[in-house]
XYZ file of C-alpha atoms in Angstrom:
724
model
C -24.793 -8.990 -21.779
C -22.474 -6.603 -19.936
C -25.482 -4.653 -18.697
C -26.956 -7.837 -17.244
C -23.642 -8.539 -15.547
C -23.544 -5.048 -14.058
C -27.075 -5.487 -12.754
C -26.157 -8.748 -11.059
C -23.271 -7.055 -9.261
C -25.540 -4.813 -7.209
C -27.990 -7.534 -6.169
C -27.663 -8.257 -2.445
C -28.038 -12.016 -2.132
C -28.752 -14.166 0.896
C -25.121 -15.241 0.843
C -24.052 -11.583 0.979
C -26.383 -11.003 3.911
C -24.924 -13.965 5.792
C -21.407 -12.800 5.067
C -22.195 -9.272 6.189
C -23.898 -10.510 9.355
C -21.057 -12.798 10.420
C -18.286 -10.310 9.635
C -20.153 -7.452 11.314
C -20.972 -9.468 14.425
C -17.359 -10.528 14.942
C -15.886 -7.086 14.355
C -18.525 -5.237 16.375
C -18.103 -7.612 19.319
C -14.316 -7.315 19.305
C -14.218 -3.535 18.851
C -16.930 -2.882 21.420
C -15.112 -5.038 23.958
C -11.852 -3.185 23.346
C -13.413 0.267 23.558
C -15.628 -0.553 26.516
C -13.273 -2.787 28.481
C -12.831 -0.201 31.227
C -16.614 -0.016 31.576
C -17.129 -3.770 31.608
C -14.383 -4.384 34.120
C -14.605 -1.767 36.873
C -12.476 -2.224 39.990
C -14.001 -4.215 42.860
C -16.502 -2.454 45.105
C -14.418 -3.373 48.168
C -11.605 -0.952 47.373
C -10.312 0.738 50.499
C -7.651 3.261 51.344
C -4.301 1.497 51.586
C -5.235 -1.357 49.215
C -2.799 -2.195 46.429
C -4.239 -1.703 42.921
C -4.108 -4.977 41.015
C -4.301 -3.236 37.622
C -4.344 0.178 36.027
C -7.662 1.934 36.608
C -8.537 4.509 33.952
C -11.411 6.934 33.799
C -14.213 5.754 31.487
C -15.304 9.350 31.014
C -14.518 12.923 32.099
C -15.562 14.316 35.491
C -15.045 17.661 37.287
C -15.789 18.155 40.978
C -14.645 19.937 44.146
C -12.613 17.448 46.127
C -13.391 17.397 49.836
C -10.433 15.120 50.487
C -7.847 17.212 48.665
C -9.289 20.486 49.982
C -9.090 19.225 53.543
C -5.544 17.973 52.946
C -4.473 21.407 51.753
C -6.179 23.090 54.717
C -4.496 20.716 57.125
C -1.152 21.442 55.472
C -1.748 25.197 55.716
C -2.725 24.883 59.382
C 0.322 22.755 60.049
C 2.540 25.536 58.737
C 1.163 27.996 61.330
C 3.899 28.708 63.931
C 3.081 28.500 67.673
C 1.251 31.577 68.924
C 2.390 33.458 72.131
C 0.649 35.834 74.532
C 3.183 38.698 74.201
C 2.094 42.296 74.674
C 4.046 45.546 74.927
C 2.375 46.592 78.167
C 3.237 43.303 79.812
C 6.822 43.496 78.595
C 7.270 46.987 80.098
C 5.854 45.812 83.388
C 8.098 42.773 83.489
C 11.129 44.888 82.608
C 10.399 47.347 85.437
C 9.890 44.514 87.893
C 13.135 42.779 86.963
C 15.165 46.002 87.037
C 13.742 46.711 90.482
C 14.724 43.235 91.586
C 18.256 43.816 90.328
C 18.507 47.118 92.175
C 17.442 45.431 95.398
C 19.959 42.661 94.881
C 22.867 45.065 94.503
C 22.029 47.401 97.431
C 24.820 45.836 99.487
C 27.293 46.281 96.668
C 26.279 49.920 96.287
C 26.931 50.404 100.020
C 30.320 48.707 99.723
C 31.409 51.114 96.971
C 30.119 54.167 98.846
C 33.041 56.559 99.444
C 32.139 56.708 103.130
C 32.648 52.964 103.582
C 36.021 51.934 104.894
C 38.168 49.490 102.988
C 37.839 46.735 105.569
C 34.105 47.126 105.717
C 33.953 47.110 101.888
C 35.720 43.795 101.697
C 33.375 42.308 104.275
C 30.303 43.599 102.474
C 31.464 42.343 99.064
C 32.301 38.923 100.490
C 28.706 38.438 101.605
C 27.002 40.106 98.584
C 25.727 38.277 95.493
C 26.432 34.670 96.461
C 25.560 33.444 92.914
C 28.612 35.084 91.334
C 31.402 32.925 90.036
C 34.834 33.234 91.661
C 36.192 35.081 88.623
C 33.318 37.523 88.621
C 33.669 38.034 92.392
C 37.351 38.741 91.964
C 36.521 41.294 89.284
C 33.924 42.869 91.570
C 36.339 43.134 94.513
C 38.959 44.852 92.347
C 36.563 47.465 90.949
C 36.808 51.107 91.887
C 33.622 52.912 92.823
C 33.617 54.623 89.432
C 33.979 51.336 87.528
C 31.268 49.753 89.629
C 28.874 52.504 88.648
C 29.726 51.878 84.959
C 29.156 48.125 85.302
C 25.941 48.612 87.268
C 24.394 51.065 84.826
C 25.261 48.983 81.775
C 23.805 45.877 83.413
C 20.576 47.705 84.271
C 20.357 49.051 80.664
C 20.794 45.652 79.076
C 18.300 44.032 81.480
C 15.679 46.677 80.767
C 16.197 46.462 76.994
C 16.031 42.687 77.012
C 12.829 42.512 78.968
C 11.098 45.252 76.965
C 11.333 43.158 73.754
C 9.527 39.823 73.255
C 11.347 37.025 75.012
C 9.762 33.612 74.545
C 10.035 30.760 76.958
C 12.228 28.755 74.675
C 14.594 31.673 74.052
C 15.514 32.491 77.670
C 18.490 30.151 77.903
C 19.958 31.295 74.610
C 19.471 34.943 75.559
C 21.437 34.472 78.807
C 24.333 33.043 76.843
C 24.548 36.142 74.643
C 24.312 38.803 77.374
C 28.068 39.326 77.507
C 28.229 40.211 73.819
C 25.589 42.875 74.184
C 27.413 44.878 76.852
C 28.795 48.283 75.873
C 29.696 51.398 77.926
C 33.464 50.933 77.650
C 33.568 47.828 79.820
C 36.467 45.455 79.528
C 35.964 41.725 79.149
C 36.020 40.931 82.849
C 33.577 43.734 83.568
C 31.228 42.496 80.813
C 31.265 39.020 82.333
C 30.494 40.476 85.719
C 27.611 42.541 84.335
C 26.169 39.480 82.533
C 26.273 37.406 85.704
C 24.580 40.227 87.620
C 21.538 40.300 85.361
C 21.373 36.613 84.340
C 19.105 35.582 87.274
C 16.660 38.356 86.337
C 16.234 37.329 82.654
C 12.707 35.846 82.478
C 10.256 35.180 79.627
C 7.663 37.834 78.846
C 5.924 35.737 76.091
C 4.403 32.279 76.714
C 2.935 29.696 74.267
C -0.856 30.033 73.933
C -2.923 26.987 72.987
C -5.994 29.103 72.341
C -4.200 31.632 70.109
C -2.486 28.895 68.145
C -5.757 27.065 67.496
C -7.476 30.286 66.416
C -4.682 31.110 63.957
C -4.774 27.613 62.467
C -8.501 27.911 61.931
C -8.129 31.322 60.290
C -5.415 30.166 57.858
C -7.290 26.985 56.943
C -10.439 28.945 56.163
C -8.553 31.014 53.589
C -7.643 27.923 51.463
C -9.799 27.728 48.300
C -11.603 24.461 47.504
C -9.615 22.136 45.194
C -11.294 21.353 41.850
C -10.349 18.018 40.272
C -10.461 17.594 36.472
C -10.312 13.997 35.238
C -10.129 13.328 31.485
C -11.470 10.272 29.728
C -8.826 7.581 29.550
C -6.714 9.193 32.287
C -5.030 6.728 34.631
C -6.464 7.283 38.102
C -4.460 4.529 39.802
C -1.509 2.589 38.432
C -1.035 -1.110 39.057
C 0.922 -1.668 42.263
C 0.144 1.766 43.756
C -1.480 2.184 47.154
C -4.959 3.640 46.953
C -5.079 7.010 48.690
C -8.164 8.791 50.021
C -7.959 11.168 47.043
C -7.863 8.202 44.622
C -10.863 6.610 46.289
C -12.816 9.867 46.075
C -12.137 10.109 42.305
C -13.103 6.465 41.761
C -16.317 7.067 43.673
C -17.144 10.143 41.564
C -16.515 8.125 38.399
C -18.860 5.436 39.623
C -16.086 2.851 39.621
C -16.663 1.739 43.188
C -20.121 0.444 42.335
C -20.777 -3.160 41.443
C -22.663 -2.506 38.182
C -20.775 -1.299 35.090
C -21.937 1.784 33.246
C -24.052 0.090 30.580
C -24.977 3.374 28.938
C -21.364 4.023 27.954
C -20.901 0.451 26.797
C -24.070 0.784 24.744
C -22.683 3.951 23.177
C -19.544 2.125 22.074
C -21.702 -0.663 20.680
C -23.774 1.731 18.578
C -20.654 3.508 17.313
C -18.848 0.310 16.304
C -22.004 -1.018 14.664
C -22.252 2.116 12.533
C -18.596 2.109 11.591
C -18.324 -1.597 10.820
C -21.644 -1.711 8.983
C -20.757 1.225 6.742
C -17.248 -0.114 6.128
C -18.459 -3.547 5.032
C -21.332 -2.054 3.031
C -18.835 0.101 1.159
C -16.687 -2.933 0.389
C -19.731 -4.837 -0.902
C -20.965 -1.936 -2.977
C -17.749 -0.616 -4.483
C -15.164 -3.417 -4.123
C -16.961 -6.607 -5.081
C -13.659 -8.224 -6.016
C -12.601 -7.860 -2.380
C -15.949 -8.738 -0.839
C -15.752 -12.463 -1.587
C -12.126 -12.857 -0.493
C -11.980 -13.990 3.116
C -8.304 -13.189 3.417
C -8.968 -9.547 2.524
C -11.759 -9.175 5.053
C -9.597 -10.779 7.730
C -6.714 -8.436 6.911
C -8.915 -5.335 7.075
C -10.474 -6.553 10.317
C -7.108 -7.262 11.950
C -5.712 -3.877 10.967
C -8.791 -2.169 12.382
C -8.583 -4.136 15.630
C -4.855 -3.461 15.957
C -5.383 0.268 15.478
C -8.236 0.308 18.003
C -6.147 -1.458 20.649
C -3.258 0.983 20.173
C -5.561 4.002 20.312
C -7.321 2.702 23.421
C -4.053 2.047 25.263
C -2.797 5.569 24.601
C -6.109 7.377 25.048
C -6.159 10.378 27.352
C -2.406 10.881 27.351
C -1.046 14.245 26.347
C 1.496 13.121 23.733
C 1.214 9.351 23.249
C -1.721 9.425 20.777
C 0.329 11.688 18.498
C 3.185 9.162 18.555
C 1.119 6.337 17.071
C 2.066 5.548 13.432
C -1.572 5.142 12.374
C -0.720 6.303 8.846
C 1.044 2.959 8.344
C -2.349 1.234 8.228
C -3.558 3.520 5.449
C -0.335 3.022 3.506
C -0.472 -0.764 3.868
C -4.046 -0.979 2.613
C -3.271 1.396 -0.264
C -0.338 -0.798 -1.330
C -1.970 -4.170 -0.780
C -5.503 -3.292 -1.966
C -6.193 0.189 -3.318
C -6.361 3.832 -2.281
C -10.172 3.864 -2.034
C -10.290 1.049 0.500
C -7.417 2.670 2.397
C -9.279 5.985 2.603
C -12.471 4.425 3.948
C -10.615 2.350 6.556
C -8.596 5.419 7.545
C -11.794 7.404 8.109
C -13.049 4.692 10.481
C -9.756 4.702 12.408
C -9.820 8.509 12.621
C -13.319 8.509 14.126
C -12.231 5.958 16.747
C -9.108 8.026 17.503
C -11.188 11.112 18.154
C -13.802 9.305 20.247
C -11.387 7.526 22.604
C -9.572 10.816 23.219
C -12.504 12.721 24.676
C -14.121 13.497 21.311
C -10.961 15.258 20.124
C -11.439 16.851 16.716
C -7.708 17.511 16.603
C -6.812 13.810 16.935
C -9.429 12.915 14.337
C -7.996 15.408 11.841
C -4.437 14.407 12.750
C -5.046 10.721 12.020
C -7.148 11.204 8.894
C -5.173 13.949 7.152
C -1.822 12.413 8.003
C -2.978 9.055 6.684
C -4.318 10.665 3.507
C -0.908 12.235 2.922
C 0.638 8.774 3.225
C -1.854 7.278 0.745
C -1.216 10.001 -1.836
C 2.569 9.888 -1.484
C 3.183 6.126 -1.301
C 1.106 5.266 -4.385
C 1.750 1.562 -5.146
C 4.851 1.311 -2.988
C 6.955 -0.127 -5.778
C 10.018 1.925 -4.808
C 11.696 2.516 -1.448
C 11.865 6.206 -2.280
C 8.071 6.303 -2.249
C 8.043 5.329 1.434
C 10.535 8.070 2.277
C 8.409 10.605 0.422
C 5.327 9.340 2.226
C 7.010 9.762 5.615
C 7.959 13.356 4.799
C 4.451 14.128 3.534
C 2.868 12.659 6.664
C 5.097 14.754 8.926
C 4.366 17.982 7.049
C 0.600 17.442 7.137
C 0.595 16.357 10.792
C 2.721 19.367 11.771
C 0.315 21.705 9.998
C -2.671 20.095 11.737
C -0.997 20.594 15.127
C -0.117 24.199 14.272
C -3.683 24.902 13.143
C -5.316 23.624 16.312
C -2.635 25.230 18.492
C -3.317 28.616 16.921
C -7.036 28.104 17.445
C -6.481 26.928 21.029
C -4.153 27.839 23.877
C -1.153 25.548 23.339
C 2.173 27.314 23.923
C 5.342 27.096 21.820
C 6.817 24.335 23.962
C 3.685 22.221 23.518
C 3.783 22.753 19.744
C 7.429 21.694 19.548
C 6.769 18.594 21.641
C 3.914 17.510 19.387
C 5.964 18.263 16.280
C 8.586 15.913 17.622
C 5.910 13.293 18.239
C 4.521 13.734 14.717
C 8.013 13.341 13.239
C 8.455 10.093 15.162
C 4.996 8.903 14.077
C 5.678 9.720 10.409
C 9.025 7.940 10.454
C 7.520 4.999 12.288
C 4.681 4.765 9.766
C 7.102 4.690 6.815
C 9.326 2.072 8.478
C 6.371 -0.060 9.575
C 4.834 0.034 6.102
C 8.016 -0.826 4.199
C 8.889 -3.527 6.687
C 5.539 -5.285 6.824
C 3.717 -4.931 3.511
C 5.622 -7.781 1.856
C 5.097 -10.036 4.889
C 1.393 -9.230 5.036
C 1.098 -9.739 1.288
C 2.582 -13.224 1.513
C 0.626 -14.079 4.656
C -2.747 -13.050 3.189
C -2.076 -14.087 -0.392
C -1.933 -10.565 -1.832
C 0.450 -9.739 -4.645
C 2.733 -6.822 -3.891
C 4.625 -4.619 -6.326
C 8.019 -5.832 -5.077
C 6.945 -9.451 -5.411
C 5.648 -8.875 -8.935
C 8.807 -7.074 -10.017
C 10.847 -9.979 -8.720
C 8.662 -12.490 -10.587
C 9.024 -10.471 -13.797
C 12.802 -10.884 -13.730
C 13.869 -13.127 -16.649
C 16.195 -15.000 -14.305
C 13.213 -16.549 -12.497
C 13.424 -20.369 -12.829
C 10.135 -20.825 -14.690
C 10.800 -17.972 -17.097
C 14.292 -19.306 -17.663
C 12.847 -22.726 -18.484
C 10.352 -21.167 -20.869
C 13.166 -19.364 -22.692
C 15.382 -22.451 -22.973
C 12.831 -25.266 -23.445
C 9.961 -23.455 -25.178
C 11.387 -20.344 -26.847
C 8.272 -19.896 -28.979
C 6.021 -19.920 -25.909
C 8.400 -17.554 -24.121
C 8.241 -15.064 -26.996
C 4.475 -15.473 -27.170
C 4.160 -14.807 -23.406
C 6.293 -11.671 -23.624
C 4.179 -10.379 -26.522
C 0.968 -11.170 -24.642
C 2.360 -9.335 -21.598
C 3.096 -6.235 -23.672
C -0.351 -6.253 -25.259
C -2.206 -6.862 -22.002
C -0.175 -4.259 -20.109
C -0.966 -1.593 -22.724
C -4.680 -2.418 -22.516
C -4.589 -2.423 -18.693
C -3.202 1.098 -18.715
C -5.978 2.134 -21.093
C -8.837 0.917 -18.881
C -7.317 1.622 -15.451
C -6.601 -2.009 -14.533
C -3.359 -3.083 -12.834
C -0.651 -3.047 -15.532
C 2.008 -4.761 -13.410
C -0.206 -7.653 -12.349
C -1.434 -8.056 -15.918
C 2.055 -8.175 -17.410
C 3.511 -10.605 -14.857
C 0.467 -12.910 -15.023
C 0.822 -12.959 -18.814
C 4.436 -14.104 -18.491
C 3.324 -17.213 -16.589
C -0.024 -17.980 -18.227
C 1.365 -20.696 -20.526
C 3.988 -22.338 -18.271
C 2.029 -25.583 -18.598
C 3.397 -25.946 -22.146
C 6.721 -26.914 -20.565
C 5.232 -30.364 -19.945
C 4.782 -31.010 -23.710
C 6.480 -28.251 -25.732
C 6.170 -29.818 -29.201
C 2.401 -30.100 -28.896
C 2.187 -26.362 -29.530
C 2.883 -24.858 -32.914
C 5.048 -21.964 -31.718
C 7.615 -24.472 -30.413
C 7.724 -26.735 -33.515
C 10.238 -24.505 -35.311
C 8.840 -25.357 -38.725
C 8.871 -29.110 -38.101
C 6.024 -31.589 -38.335
C 2.845 -30.728 -36.493
C 1.966 -33.627 -34.165
C -1.710 -32.708 -34.364
C -1.776 -33.677 -38.050
C -1.551 -37.297 -36.891
C -4.044 -37.072 -33.995
C -7.782 -37.111 -33.670
C -9.253 -33.657 -32.953
C -10.572 -34.779 -29.583
C -7.135 -36.052 -28.582
C -5.570 -32.777 -29.676
C -8.175 -30.872 -27.686
C -7.363 -32.896 -24.580
C -3.649 -32.172 -25.066
C -4.367 -28.461 -25.265
C -6.609 -28.624 -22.194
C -3.900 -30.436 -20.294
C -1.483 -27.531 -20.511
C -3.729 -25.596 -18.111
C -3.630 -28.316 -15.453
C 0.103 -28.810 -16.026
C 0.605 -25.074 -15.641
C -1.165 -25.031 -12.288
C 0.942 -27.964 -11.050
C 4.189 -26.365 -12.210
C 3.228 -23.035 -10.658
C 2.477 -24.629 -7.287
C 5.746 -26.548 -7.360
C 7.565 -23.309 -8.163
C 5.787 -21.623 -5.208
C 4.198 -18.908 -7.294
C 1.679 -16.768 -5.388
C -1.843 -18.176 -5.455
C -3.380 -14.995 -6.941
C -0.965 -15.333 -9.866
C -1.727 -19.035 -10.326
C -5.429 -18.166 -10.648
C -4.746 -16.479 -13.987
C -3.545 -19.744 -15.581
C -7.000 -21.406 -15.929
C -8.769 -18.076 -16.430
C -6.772 -17.045 -19.485
C -8.704 -19.594 -21.571
C -11.917 -19.508 -19.540
C -14.426 -21.892 -21.076
C -13.547 -20.839 -24.621
C -14.118 -23.196 -27.528
C -11.065 -24.619 -29.332
C -12.617 -23.690 -32.638
C -9.942 -25.191 -34.916
C -10.230 -28.698 -33.493
C -13.996 -28.433 -33.104
C -14.325 -27.496 -36.771
C -11.899 -30.283 -37.719
C -13.973 -32.798 -35.738
C -17.128 -31.664 -37.515
C -15.469 -32.049 -40.895
C -14.239 -35.568 -40.115
C -17.674 -36.572 -38.803
C -19.362 -35.321 -42.003
C -16.912 -36.889 -44.501
C -18.599 -40.352 -44.708
C -21.856 -38.592 -45.584
C -20.452 -36.440 -48.318
C -19.220 -33.623 -46.114
C -20.994 -30.651 -44.567
C -22.776 -29.889 -47.822
C -25.256 -32.767 -47.334
C -28.034 -33.001 -44.806
C -26.638 -36.241 -43.397
C -23.204 -34.657 -43.126
C -24.590 -31.653 -41.277
C -26.495 -33.947 -38.921
C -23.367 -35.955 -38.164
C -21.377 -32.761 -37.608
C -24.026 -31.343 -35.284
C -23.835 -34.506 -33.212
C -20.325 -33.501 -32.099
C -20.542 -32.184 -28.539
C -18.853 -28.744 -28.402
C -18.431 -29.123 -24.651
C -15.666 -31.669 -25.283
C -13.735 -28.960 -27.096
C -14.079 -26.284 -24.442
C -11.558 -25.430 -21.731
C -12.529 -26.229 -18.157
C -12.501 -22.606 -16.996
C -13.334 -20.718 -14.889
C -14.165 -17.677 -16.931
C -12.099 -14.559 -16.207
C -12.971 -13.214 -12.774
C -11.101 -9.921 -13.076
C -10.430 -7.365 -15.766
C -6.767 -8.353 -15.734
C -7.623 -11.992 -16.502
C -9.943 -10.878 -19.338
C -7.147 -8.799 -20.819
C -4.776 -11.779 -20.800
C -7.435 -13.924 -22.493
C -7.923 -11.341 -25.239
C -4.214 -10.632 -25.654
C -3.483 -14.372 -25.855
C -5.996 -14.883 -28.666
C -5.118 -11.686 -30.493
C -1.355 -12.283 -30.453
C -1.647 -15.839 -31.787
C -4.148 -14.858 -34.462
C -2.322 -11.764 -35.683
C 0.926 -13.716 -35.836
C -0.744 -16.095 -38.296
C -1.686 -13.256 -40.687
C 0.292 -13.013 -43.905
C -0.350 -9.265 -44.122
C -0.114 -7.236 -40.920
C -1.299 -3.854 -42.073
C -3.737 -1.802 -40.013
C -6.984 -3.008 -41.670
C -5.963 -6.660 -41.250
C -4.863 -6.184 -37.653
C -7.960 -4.175 -36.748
C -10.236 -6.775 -38.313
C -8.527 -9.643 -36.492
C -8.615 -7.836 -33.150
C -12.311 -7.061 -33.627
C -13.076 -10.686 -34.521
C -11.322 -12.086 -31.424
C -13.025 -9.601 -29.094
C -16.447 -10.193 -30.634
C -16.020 -13.978 -30.397
C -15.190 -13.786 -26.683
C -18.074 -11.418 -26.039
C -20.622 -13.544 -27.888
C -19.302 -16.642 -26.121
C -20.043 -15.027 -22.723
C -16.461 -15.202 -21.524
C -16.694 -11.831 -19.744
C -19.903 -12.496 -17.832
C -18.056 -12.823 -14.515
C -15.761 -9.805 -14.625
C -16.312 -6.060 -14.592
C -15.537 -5.107 -18.171
C -17.769 -2.407 -19.635
C -18.509 -1.541 -23.258
C -16.311 1.514 -22.890
C -13.494 -0.731 -21.641
C -13.945 -2.997 -24.682
C -13.472 -0.106 -27.086
C -10.404 1.121 -25.238
C -8.945 -2.387 -25.255
C -9.546 -2.661 -29.002
C -7.689 0.572 -29.707
C -4.857 -0.302 -27.312
C -4.348 -3.690 -28.995
C -4.346 -2.191 -32.486
C -1.882 0.532 -31.511
C 0.468 -1.918 -29.815
C 0.326 -4.453 -32.656
C 1.020 -1.805 -35.279
C 4.111 -0.870 -33.309
C 5.185 -4.504 -33.078
C 4.663 -5.325 -36.730
C 5.557 -2.006 -38.356
C 6.843 -2.155 -41.928
C 10.612 -2.153 -42.397
C 12.731 -1.342 -45.465
C 13.115 -4.422 -47.696
C 16.868 -4.814 -48.045
C 17.837 -6.700 -51.301
C 19.989 -9.266 -49.562
C 17.141 -10.024 -47.141
C 14.771 -10.579 -50.098
C 17.108 -13.203 -51.565
C 17.230 -15.052 -48.258
C 13.428 -14.926 -47.942
C 12.878 -16.357 -51.448
C 15.349 -19.156 -50.846
C 13.697 -20.074 -47.522
C 10.255 -20.211 -49.162
C 11.574 -22.518 -51.893
C 12.978 -24.925 -49.292
C 9.850 -24.752 -47.163
C 7.696 -25.459 -50.172
C 9.371 -28.799 -50.566
C 8.444 -29.792 -47.005
C 4.756 -29.001 -47.230
C 2.564 -26.734 -45.071
C 1.886 -26.802 -41.345
C -1.516 -27.374 -39.771
C -3.067 -26.818 -36.369
C -3.098 -23.059 -36.197
C -5.489 -23.318 -33.312
C -3.010 -25.196 -31.194
C -1.577 -22.129 -29.544
């Protein structure tokens, strides 16, 4: 039977194919659009220099080329830095100096005559009055008061300074400034007045010996520009070429042209590559879910959750692609942690692998980013476990940071990243690890409620005895409450034995019989030794009362706002099992008029009773946890009815209940294996022996027991053992 069930699990039906096709088509379309959006939407072909970019334009792929625009800009800048070139030469300067000194000597011939010792004083004054008409009045006064010896000193110093000035390069633009500084250059023991006189003597003879040359300047500019090396441009995939609102420069337009983004047609080859990649990833992801997580495959909310997380991660990775640090800041490990908490570690690992591949591909096929995302996420999965304690999230954050830091260090040692780059990325990985822990702890409960997934925190809260429904069970139906607690203990022990979810099993067991609150006295555990109402009812009526507690339980659970996954255990804990006590009672009553079951007529009348009217409505257990609650429910009620609870009796009763459920086909729709059945059997026996272990018979207790039996004997026995 179980082998047939296992075989049916791996059969790929038409419904599975439809489900796979629809889910794959939606996810592939969305992911391909996200990854290839920059290819599908290139900038307009009419882009021109000076236009304002209406959106960010990023490179769809890498490109390296020698930029004519940037090379020419650098050459123009180098040529612009060339100073004006002049036609100065030493030979020309010497010639100019000689010519100007000669001109000065000619100009002062009259003055030399005036200071000749043979010239009379009156003649000297007349000669000096007519000489050098350009002199200022102060300089002329100084000249007239000179002695012949002082004149010679002034004359020689003036000639020296004029010759020295003209022998060095004197540009056109510097002539005026040079004349202003002549006085300060005078030496030879001249006083201030004599220096002024000497400066005025030579000032008219200061001329430029170096003129600006258009030809020389142009030649020098050409020579300097030719020495500039061509500029090589390296553009990485995902790099922003132009930001929204920026003016498009000639260099920007050249890069866009090299990337093919100024053409009308998008690059369909790249878009096709993204399509093939997403098809592979999505197809393998969904195939894995179908093959290894059949319990998740048929739950639309789970597929939607996985799809949304994958899309969210892809959008974040695409937006940060090509940046130096931003991809390392993304808390991608939060996705792995969320799936591990809400679903299981296997599903989280597979989804994380898909996200890691996308991370590497959008970042220029970066193996480092792929390892960073995958290994960091794996650390989070291992450390967070079920996320039932806040400390687990803190530990997960620390583990993620350590692993991410080691990944960065590894690739930095293999590459060329310097210490500063390592420290920057370590800081980014610390922020990503902290962000992942905070995002996971802050969103897993919300996502669990939104997608109908039970979380550990939610289950722990529901297991609190102060919960309204549990409180009502304790006060209004104490027998049912005790029964539910015992069933929870049994089922939890068995869940641990077979690797099912112990917490879900225990909490679901607490609420499986809440429907008995609607009619507590209809169930033997709540009759407290009083009259059994079923002794006065027809078996079919009793069966309907027992069936009703399932429907009442569902109604009460919905009104109490219990999670839907937990409510599903209420009808499954009975499945379609036969209420054997009332069915047997109905057969006996039907056979009585014909002499009972011993006669042929009695057997015929008994066989006419439809067993379907004494079966629960189902469905059969859909999960291992529901099957455990069904078995624990039957085992606890049956063992409680035993007069002797030693190991042989308990083991026999446990075996009978399990065999009855197996032969009745109650486990045809869940994943129990024969090995699981044996482990469940041993877990039940071990737990029950601990519950009903033998105690020392104290004498005073024996007296009380005998007295209670005497009183109870006067009341008569109770019936309806199958009512629980």
